CSV table of C-alpha atoms in Angstrom, one decimal:
chain,number,residue,atom,x,y,z
S,1,MET,CA,-13.3,-10.4,27.6
S,2,THR,CA,-16.4,-12.6,27.3
S,3,VAL,CA,-17.8,-14.0,24.2
S,4,ASN,CA,-20.8,-11.7,24.4
S,5,MET,CA,-18.6,-8.7,24.6
S,6,ILE,CA,-16.6,-9.8,21.6
S,7,ARG,CA,-19.8,-10.3,19.6
S,8,LYS,CA,-21.0,-6.8,20.5
S,9,LEU,CA,-17.7,-5.3,19.4
S,10,LEU,CA,-17.9,-7.2,16.1
S,11,LEU,CA,-21.4,-6.0,15.5
S,12,LEU,CA,-20.5,-2.4,16.4
S,13,SER,CA,-17.5,-2.5,14.0
S,14,ALA,CA,-19.6,-3.9,11.2
S,15,PHE,CA,-22.2,-1.2,11.8
S,16,VAL,CA,-19.5,1.6,11.7
S,17,VAL,CA,-18.1,0.2,8.4
S,18,PHE,CA,-21.5,-0.1,6.9
S,19,TYR,CA,-22.4,3.4,8.0
S,20,ARG,CA,-19.3,4.9,6.5
S,21,MET,CA,-19.7,3.0,3.2
S,22,ALA,CA,-23.3,4.1,2.9
S,23,GLY,CA,-22.2,7.7,3.3
S,24,MET,CA,-19.6,7.4,0.6
S,25,ALA,CA,-21.0,8.1,-2.9
S,26,ASP,CA,-18.8,7.3,-5.9
S,27,VAL,CA,-17.7,10.4,-7.7
S,28,SER,CA,-19.6,10.9,-11.0
S,29,PHE,CA,-17.1,11.3,-13.8
S,30,GLU,CA,-19.5,13.2,-16.1
S,31,LYS,CA,-20.4,15.7,-13.3
S,32,VAL,CA,-16.9,16.8,-12.3
S,33,PHE,CA,-14.7,15.9,-15.4
S,34,CYS,CA,-14.7,16.5,-19.1
S,35,ASP,CA,-13.9,13.8,-21.6
S,36,SER,CA,-10.4,15.2,-21.9
S,37,THR,CA,-7.0,14.8,-20.3
S,38,LEU,CA,-4.9,17.2,-18.2
S,39,ARG,CA,-1.1,16.5,-18.4
S,40,LEU,CA,0.9,17.4,-15.3
S,41,ASP,CA,4.7,17.8,-15.7
S,42,TYR,CA,6.6,17.9,-12.4
S,43,ILE,CA,10.3,18.1,-11.5
S,44,ALA,CA,11.4,16.0,-8.5
S,45,ALA,CA,14.8,17.2,-7.2
S,46,GLY,CA,17.1,16.6,-4.2
S,47,ASN,CA,19.5,14.1,-2.8
S,48,SER,CA,19.6,11.4,-0.2
S,49,LYS,CA,18.6,13.8,2.5
S,50,GLU,CA,16.4,16.4,0.7
S,51,SER,CA,13.3,15.9,-1.5
S,52,ASN,CA,11.5,18.6,-3.5
S,53,VAL,CA,8.8,18.6,-6.1
S,54,PHE,CA,7.9,21.5,-8.4
S,55,LEU,CA,5.3,22.0,-11.1
S,56,ASP,CA,6.8,22.5,-14.5
S,57,ARG,CA,3.7,23.0,-16.7
S,58,MET,CA,0.2,21.8,-17.5
S,59,HIS,CA,-1.5,21.2,-20.8
S,60,LYS,CA,-4.6,19.5,-22.0
S,61,PHE,CA,-5.8,17.4,-24.9
S,62,GLY,CA,-9.0,15.7,-26.0
S,63,GLY,CA,-10.1,12.3,-24.8
S,64,TRP,CA,-9.7,10.4,-21.5
S,65,ALA,CA,-8.6,6.7,-21.6
S,66,GLY,CA,-8.4,6.2,-17.8
S,67,ARG,CA,-10.8,4.9,-15.3
S,68,ARG,CA,-14.3,6.5,-14.9
S,69,CYS,CA,-15.3,4.8,-11.6
S,70,ASN,CA,-13.7,4.6,-8.1
S,71,LEU,CA,-12.1,7.9,-9.0
S,72,ASP,CA,-11.3,8.9,-5.4
S,73,SER,CA,-9.7,5.7,-4.3
S,74,ILE,CA,-6.5,3.8,-5.2
S,75,PRO,CA,-5.9,0.0,-5.1
S,76,TYR,CA,-2.4,0.3,-3.8
S,77,VAL,CA,0.1,3.0,-2.7
S,78,GLY,CA,3.5,3.5,-4.3
S,79,ASN,CA,6.0,6.2,-3.3
S,80,GLY,CA,3.8,9.0,-4.4
S,81,ILE,CA,0.2,10.2,-4.8
S,82,VAL,CA,-1.6,12.8,-6.9
S,83,THR,CA,-4.8,14.1,-5.3
S,84,VAL,CA,-7.3,16.3,-7.1
S,85,ALA,CA,-9.9,18.1,-4.9
S,86,ASP,CA,-12.8,20.4,-5.9
S,87,SER,CA,-11.8,23.9,-4.9
S,88,LEU,CA,-15.3,24.8,-3.7
S,89,SER,CA,-16.4,21.8,-1.7
S,90,GLY,CA,-12.9,20.5,-0.9
S,91,ASP,CA,-14.1,16.9,-1.8
S,92,THR,CA,-11.5,14.6,-3.3
S,93,ILE,CA,-12.6,13.8,-6.9
S,94,TYR,CA,-9.5,11.9,-8.1
S,95,ARG,CA,-6.5,10.1,-6.8
S,96,HIS,CA,-3.6,8.5,-8.6
S,97,SER,CA,-0.7,6.5,-7.1
S,98,PHE,CA,2.7,6.2,-8.7
S,99,SER,CA,6.3,5.2,-8.1
S,100,THR,CA,9.0,7.5,-9.3
S,101,LEU,CA,12.6,6.9,-10.3
S,102,PHE,CA,13.7,9.8,-8.2
S,103,ARG,CA,12.7,8.1,-5.0
S,104,GLU,CA,14.6,5.0,-6.0
S,105,TRP,CA,17.7,7.0,-7.0
S,106,GLN,CA,17.7,8.6,-3.5
S,107,SER,CA,18.8,5.3,-2.1
S,108,THR,CA,21.9,5.1,-4.3
S,109,PRO,CA,25.5,6.1,-3.2
S,110,GLU,CA,25.4,8.8,-5.9
S,111,ALA,CA,22.6,10.6,-4.1
S,112,ALA,CA,24.7,10.9,-1.0
S,113,VAL,CA,27.3,13.2,-2.8
S,114,THR,CA,25.3,15.0,-5.4
S,115,SER,CA,21.8,16.5,-6.1
S,116,LYS,CA,19.8,15.7,-9.3
S,117,SER,CA,16.4,16.4,-10.8
S,118,PHE,CA,14.0,14.0,-12.6
S,119,GLN,CA,11.1,14.8,-14.8
S,120,ASN,CA,7.8,13.2,-14.0
S,121,THR,CA,4.6,13.3,-16.0
S,122,PHE,CA,1.1,12.2,-14.9
S,123,LEU,CA,-2.2,12.2,-16.7
S,124,ILE,CA,-5.5,13.0,-14.9
S,125,PRO,CA,-9.0,13.7,-16.2
S,126,LEU,CA,-9.7,17.3,-17.0
S,127,PRO,CA,-11.7,19.0,-14.2
S,128,ARG,CA,-14.8,20.9,-15.3
S,129,ARG,CA,-14.1,23.7,-12.8
S,130,THR,CA,-11.3,25.0,-10.7
S,131,ALA,CA,-9.5,22.2,-8.8
S,132,ARG,CA,-6.8,21.9,-6.2
S,133,ILE,CA,-4.1,19.4,-7.2
S,134,THR,CA,-1.6,18.1,-4.7
S,135,ILE,CA,1.4,15.8,-5.4
S,136,GLU,CA,3.2,14.0,-2.6
S,137,LEU,CA,6.4,12.0,-2.4
S,138,LEU,CA,6.2,9.3,0.2
S,139,ASP,CA,8.7,7.4,2.3
S,140,ALA,CA,8.6,3.7,3.2
S,141,ARG,CA,6.0,4.4,5.9
S,142,HIS,CA,3.8,6.4,3.4
S,143,ASP,CA,4.5,9.6,5.2
S,144,ALA,CA,5.0,12.7,2.9
S,145,VAL,CA,8.6,13.8,2.5
S,146,ALA,CA,7.8,16.5,-0.1
S,147,SER,CA,4.6,18.0,-1.5
S,148,ASN,CA,3.3,20.7,-3.8
S,149,THR,CA,-0.2,22.1,-4.1
S,150,HIS,CA,-1.4,24.2,-7.0
S,151,LEU,CA,-4.6,25.1,-8.7
S,152,TYR,CA,-6.0,24.3,-12.1
S,153,SER,CA,-8.5,26.7,-13.6
S,154,PRO,CA,-10.3,26.2,-16.9
S,155,ASP,CA,-9.7,29.9,-17.6
S,156,ASP,CA,-5.9,29.7,-17.2
S,157,ILE,CA,-4.4,30.9,-20.4
S,158,LEU,CA,-1.1,29.2,-19.6
S,159,VAL,CA,-2.7,25.8,-19.8
S,160,LYS,CA,-2.3,25.2,-23.5
S,161,GLU,CA,-4.1,22.8,-25.8
S,162,SER,CA,-1.7,20.1,-27.1
S,163,ASP,CA,-1.1,20.1,-30.8
S,164,THR,CA,-2.0,16.7,-32.1
S,165,ARG,CA,-1.6,17.5,-35.8
S,166,GLY,CA,1.7,15.5,-35.9
S,167,LYS,CA,0.2,12.4,-34.4
S,168,SER,CA,1.7,9.2,-35.8
S,169,GLU,CA,-0.1,6.9,-38.1
S,170,TYR,CA,-1.5,3.7,-36.7
S,171,ARG,CA,-3.7,0.8,-37.7
S,172,TYR,CA,-5.8,-1.7,-35.7
S,173,LEU,CA,-4.9,-5.4,-35.8
S,174,ARG,CA,-8.0,-6.2,-33.7
S,175,LYS,CA,-10.7,-3.9,-32.5
S,176,ASN,CA,-13.4,-5.1,-30.1
S,177,GLY,CA,-14.3,-2.1,-28.0
S,178,ASN,CA,-13.9,1.5,-27.0
S,179,ALA,CA,-11.5,3.0,-24.5
S,180,GLU,CA,-14.4,3.6,-22.1
S,181,ASP,CA,-15.1,-0.1,-21.9
S,182,VAL,CA,-11.7,-1.8,-21.9
S,183,ILE,CA,-8.3,-1.5,-20.3
S,184,ASP,CA,-5.6,0.2,-22.3
S,185,VAL,CA,-2.1,-1.3,-22.3
S,186,ALA,CA,0.7,0.5,-24.2
S,187,ILE,CA,3.7,-1.4,-25.5
S,188,LEU,CA,6.6,0.9,-26.2
S,189,ALA,CA,9.0,-0.4,-28.8
S,190,GLU,CA,12.7,0.2,-27.8
S,191,GLY,CA,16.0,-0.8,-29.4
S,192,TYR,CA,14.9,-0.7,-33.1
S,193,ASN,CA,16.5,1.3,-35.9
S,194,GLY,CA,15.0,2.7,-39.1
S,195,THR,CA,15.5,-0.5,-41.1
S,196,THR,CA,14.0,-3.0,-38.6
S,197,ILE,CA,11.3,-1.1,-36.8
S,198,ARG,CA,8.4,-1.6,-39.2
S,199,ASP,CA,8.7,-5.4,-39.4
S,200,SER,CA,9.9,-5.9,-35.8
S,201,VAL,CA,7.2,-3.8,-34.1
S,202,LEU,CA,4.5,-5.5,-36.1
S,203,THR,CA,5.8,-9.0,-35.4
S,204,ASN,CA,6.2,-8.4,-31.6
S,205,SER,CA,2.8,-6.7,-31.5
S,206,GLU,CA,1.2,-9.8,-33.1
S,207,ARG,CA,3.0,-12.0,-30.5
S,208,GLU,CA,1.6,-9.9,-27.7
S,209,LEU,CA,-1.8,-10.1,-29.2
S,210,TYR,CA,-1.6,-13.9,-29.4
S,211,LEU,CA,-0.5,-14.1,-25.7
S,212,CYS,CA,-3.3,-11.8,-24.6
S,213,ARG,CA,-6.0,-13.2,-26.9
S,214,GLN,CA,-8.0,-14.5,-23.9
S,215,LYS,CA,-7.9,-11.1,-22.2
S,216,GLU,CA,-11.2,-9.8,-23.4
S,217,SER,CA,-11.0,-6.6,-21.4
S,218,TRP,CA,-7.7,-5.3,-22.7
S,219,VAL,CA,-6.8,-2.8,-25.3
S,220,ILE,CA,-3.2,-3.3,-26.4
S,221,THR,CA,-1.4,-0.5,-28.2
S,222,SER,CA,2.1,-0.8,-29.7
S,223,LEU,CA,3.9,2.5,-30.0
S,224,CYS,CA,7.1,3.7,-31.5
S,225,PRO,CA,9.4,6.0,-29.5
S,226,MET,CA,9.2,9.6,-30.7
S,227,SER,CA,12.8,9.6,-31.8
S,228,ILE,CA,12.2,6.9,-34.4
S,229,GLN,CA,8.5,7.4,-35.3
S,230,ARG,CA,9.6,9.0,-38.6
S,231,HIS,CA,11.0,5.6,-39.7
S,232,GLY,CA,7.8,3.6,-39.5
S,233,ARG,CA,4.2,3.3,-38.4
S,234,VAL,CA,2.7,3.1,-35.0
S,235,THR,CA,0.9,-0.2,-34.7
S,236,ARG,CA,-2.3,-0.2,-32.6
S,237,ILE,CA,-3.8,-3.4,-31.2
S,238,ASN,CA,-7.2,-3.1,-29.7
S,239,ALA,CA,-7.8,-6.5,-28.1
S,240,ARG,CA,-10.9,-6.5,-25.9
């Protein structure tokens, strides 16, 4: 192959890439989603040779703290993907990559002799109109080994509004921005009892805030597990 032919191939490849990028318009969050969250609860079940995924339930609540741009793309691929598509146009409007404990468990000796199920929960922005949601479990080659496709409809009476009246108390240690402008990082406090959780969570949260003080685009939130929230406060750090 001559140098001129190589140059022509490179120019052709660059043209094709440019043409495809020019035809790809970023999904407008405000156009296709509400400022709310749709929670998806799935059950992944099987063993070392079989994989299944089932929809358990859906419910929604106000506010969306996730990304609002590059909605239909993912930076990396784990062992599963959730894809949301508009039911009328068929266009992909949101994608989310994840890695689930179920796929890791399938490689253990236990999975060769018994079957188990694992609960998985994913949060996506709430679609404004009917959407087709597909969840896929992937193998090491990123080929789907199990999938489930279902519809979300704004008129579905079975999609309940989450009750937030029992939301735990929290306070800001540092607040520099809103969820729309910063990255949310949640720190879940584990291993504390009723007598130590209040002081320990606050101390550890302050330590995390100090370590991340230079991260001006982060929101750090320290949360107590639901089983011990009654013993103390939820401490929220908003560090932009």
